[in-house]
PDB file of C-alpha atoms in Angstrom:
ATOM      1  CA  MET F1339      -8.089  17.057 -45.955  1.00 80.00           C
ATOM      2  CA  GLU F1340      -8.015  15.226 -41.838  1.00 90.00           C
ATOM      3  CA  ILE F1341     -11.319  12.801 -42.098  1.00 94.00           C
ATOM      4  CA  LYS F1342     -11.405  12.275 -38.256  1.00 95.00           C
ATOM      5  CA  ASP F1343     -13.704   8.753 -38.122  1.00 95.00           C
ATOM      6  CA  ASN F1344     -16.553   9.102 -35.295  1.00 95.00           C
ATOM      7  CA  GLU F1345     -17.756   5.440 -33.752  1.00 94.00           C
ATOM      8  CA  PHE F1346     -19.069   7.106 -30.769  1.00 96.00           C
ATOM      9  CA  SER F1347     -21.419   8.844 -33.364  1.00 95.00           C
ATOM     10  CA  ARG F1348     -20.660   6.574 -35.730  1.00 96.00           C
ATOM     11  CA  GLN F1349     -19.697   9.848 -38.353  1.00 97.00           C
ATOM     12  CA  PHE F1350     -17.441  10.616 -40.368  1.00 97.00           C
ATOM     13  CA  GLU F1351     -16.236  14.368 -40.155  1.00 96.00           C
ATOM     14  CA  ILE F1352     -14.523  17.156 -41.648  1.00 95.00           C
ATOM     15  CA  LEU F1353     -13.694  20.952 -40.565  1.00 94.00           C
ATOM     16  CA  VAL F1354     -13.493  23.445 -43.693  1.00 91.00           C
ATOM     17  CA  GLU F1355     -14.213  27.525 -42.819  1.00 87.00           C
ATOM     18  CA  GLY F1356     -14.826  26.515 -39.507  1.00 89.00           C
ATOM     19  CA  GLN F1357     -17.615  24.381 -39.448  1.00 91.00           C
ATOM     20  CA  LEU F1358     -18.412  20.174 -39.042  1.00 94.00           C
ATOM     21  CA  ILE F1359     -19.650  18.566 -42.253  1.00 95.00           C
ATOM     22  CA  THR F1360     -20.497  15.024 -41.341  1.00 96.00           C
ATOM     23  CA  ILE F1361     -20.978  11.821 -43.955  1.00 97.00           C
ATOM     24  CA  GLU F1362     -23.535   9.007 -40.811  1.00 97.00           C
ATOM     25  CA  TYR F1363     -22.711   5.737 -41.783  1.00 97.00           C
ATOM     26  CA  SER F1364     -23.448   2.480 -40.529  1.00 96.00           C
ATOM     27  CA  PHE F1365     -22.436  -1.216 -40.442  1.00 93.00           C
ATOM     28  CA  GLN F1366     -23.438  -4.803 -41.512  1.00 92.00           C
ATOM     29  CA  GLU F1367     -21.510  -7.233 -41.947  1.00 89.00           C
ATOM     30  CA  ARG F1368     -18.610  -5.886 -44.039  1.00 93.00           C
ATOM     31  CA  LYS F1369     -21.015  -2.888 -45.474  1.00 95.00           C
ATOM     32  CA  ILE F1370     -20.323   0.541 -44.798  1.00 96.00           C
ATOM     33  CA  PHE F1371     -23.997   1.998 -45.144  1.00 97.00           C
ATOM     34  CA  LEU F1372     -23.303   5.703 -46.231  1.00 97.00           C
ATOM     35  CA  THR F1373     -26.646   7.660 -44.983  1.00 96.00           C
ATOM     36  CA  ARG F1374     -26.939  10.798 -44.852  1.00 95.00           C
ATOM     37  CA  ILE F1375     -24.547  13.385 -45.232  1.00 94.00           C
ATOM     38  CA  ASN F1376     -25.188  16.724 -42.890  1.00 93.00           C
ATOM     39  CA  LEU F1377     -24.173  19.869 -43.963  1.00 92.00           C
ATOM     40  CA  PRO F1378     -23.856  23.927 -42.730  1.00 89.00           C
ATOM     41  CA  ASP F1379     -26.741  26.071 -43.952  1.00 87.00           C
ATOM     42  CA  HIS F1380     -25.430  28.102 -46.946  1.00 84.00           C
ATOM     43  CA  PHE F1381     -23.008  25.157 -48.215  1.00 84.00           C
ATOM     44  CA  GLU F1382     -23.069  25.154 -51.592  1.00 82.00           C
ATOM     45  CA  ASN F1383     -19.375  23.877 -52.469  1.00 86.00           C
ATOM     46  CA  ASP F1384     -19.529  20.710 -54.053  1.00 87.00           C
ATOM     47  CA  GLU F1385     -16.153  19.759 -55.089  1.00 92.00           C
ATOM     48  CA  ILE F1386     -15.220  19.206 -50.537  1.00 93.00           C
ATOM     49  CA  ILE F1387     -17.996  17.258 -50.732  1.00 93.00           C
ATOM     50  CA  ASN F1388     -16.510  15.176 -53.630  1.00 94.00           C
ATOM     51  CA  GLU F1389     -13.401  14.769 -52.034  1.00 95.00           C
ATOM     52  CA  PHE F1390     -14.657  14.400 -48.575  1.00 96.00           C
ATOM     53  CA  LEU F1391     -15.843  10.618 -49.815  1.00 96.00           C
ATOM     54  CA  LYS F1392     -12.857  10.422 -52.151  1.00 96.00           C
ATOM     55  CA  ASN F1393     -10.873  10.028 -49.071  1.00 96.00           C
ATOM     56  CA  ILE F1394     -14.070   7.641 -47.922  1.00 96.00           C
ATOM     57  CA  MET F1395     -13.842   6.134 -50.335  1.00 96.00           C
ATOM     58  CA  ILE F1396     -10.408   4.295 -49.609  1.00 95.00           C
ATOM     59  CA  ILE F1397     -10.489   4.224 -46.061  1.00 95.00           C
ATOM     60  CA  ALA F1398     -13.478   1.499 -47.533  1.00 95.00           C
ATOM     61  CA  GLU F1399     -10.444  -0.370 -49.392  1.00 95.00           C
ATOM     62  CA  GLU F1400      -8.279  -0.528 -46.736  1.00 95.00           C
ATOM     63  CA  ARG F1401     -10.396  -1.909 -44.394  1.00 94.00           C
ATOM     64  CA  LYS F1402     -12.174  -3.883 -47.605  1.00 95.00           C
ATOM     65  CA  LEU F1403     -14.862  -2.385 -47.251  1.00 95.00           C
ATOM     66  CA  LYS F1404     -18.163  -2.593 -49.887  1.00 96.00           C
ATOM     67  CA  VAL F1405     -19.924   0.752 -49.522  1.00 96.00           C
ATOM     68  CA  VAL F1406     -23.624   1.299 -49.741  1.00 96.00           C
ATOM     69  CA  PRO F1407     -24.576   4.935 -50.517  1.00 95.00           C
ATOM     70  CA  ILE F1408     -28.002   5.091 -49.212  1.00 94.00           C
ATOM     71  CA  HIS F1409     -27.917   9.037 -49.484  1.00 93.00           C
ATOM     72  CA  PRO F1410     -28.967  10.628 -52.970  1.00 93.00           C
ATOM     73  CA  LYS F1411     -25.626  12.979 -53.087  1.00 93.00           C
ATOM     74  CA  ILE F1412     -23.422   9.553 -52.209  1.00 94.00           C
ATOM     75  CA  ALA F1413     -25.098   7.689 -54.979  1.00 94.00           C
ATOM     76  CA  GLN F1414     -24.947  10.649 -57.552  1.00 94.00           C
ATOM     77  CA  PHE F1415     -21.218  10.719 -56.678  1.00 94.00           C
ATOM     78  CA  PHE F1416     -20.848   7.061 -57.685  1.00 95.00           C
ATOM     79  CA  ARG F1417     -22.439   7.384 -60.655  1.00 94.00           C
ATOM     80  CA  LYS F1418     -20.179  10.179 -61.337  1.00 95.00           C
ATOM     81  CA  ASN F1419     -17.226   8.657 -60.732  1.00 94.00           C
ATOM     82  CA  PRO F1420     -17.384   5.095 -62.229  1.00 93.00           C
ATOM     83  CA  VAL F1421     -13.721   4.336 -60.640  1.00 95.00           C
ATOM     84  CA  TYR F1422     -15.786   3.678 -57.827  1.00 94.00           C
ATOM     85  CA  ARG F1423     -18.234   1.263 -59.042  1.00 92.00           C
ATOM     86  CA  ASP F1424     -16.095  -2.154 -57.161  1.00 93.00           C
ATOM     87  CA  LEU F1425     -16.979  -1.006 -54.058  1.00 94.00           C
ATOM     88  CA  LEU F1426     -20.639  -1.953 -54.469  1.00 95.00           C
ATOM     89  CA  PRO F1427     -21.638  -4.927 -52.945  1.00 94.00           C
ATOM     90  CA  PRO F1428     -22.993  -7.591 -55.447  1.00 91.00           C
ATOM     91  CA  GLY F1429     -26.254  -6.799 -56.522  1.00 88.00           C
ATOM     92  CA  ILE F1430     -27.161  -3.614 -56.264  1.00 87.00           C
ATOM     93  CA  ARG F1431     -26.136  -0.785 -59.558  1.00 82.00           C
ATOM     94  CA  ILE F1432     -26.503   3.167 -59.965  1.00 81.00           C
TER      95      ILE F1432
END
């Protein structure tokens, strides 16, 4: 899976079957806030979304960032994958 970090639009992007899937973000200090997931109409493949989020977590680890999940699907990802909870900033519990 090839992720493009579109810094101008502040979003991570992937192409799946010719359709663009994006996760919008914003930075504050050493934290990345994952604010929104943009999916094509009738897209139901949660496995691809989970793989996309896992790759974003790798990027956050490499950049030494803490991740603040704003979108409910991203918070749900943290609940299902407790291995990434160390990326949450202090005081945030999911």
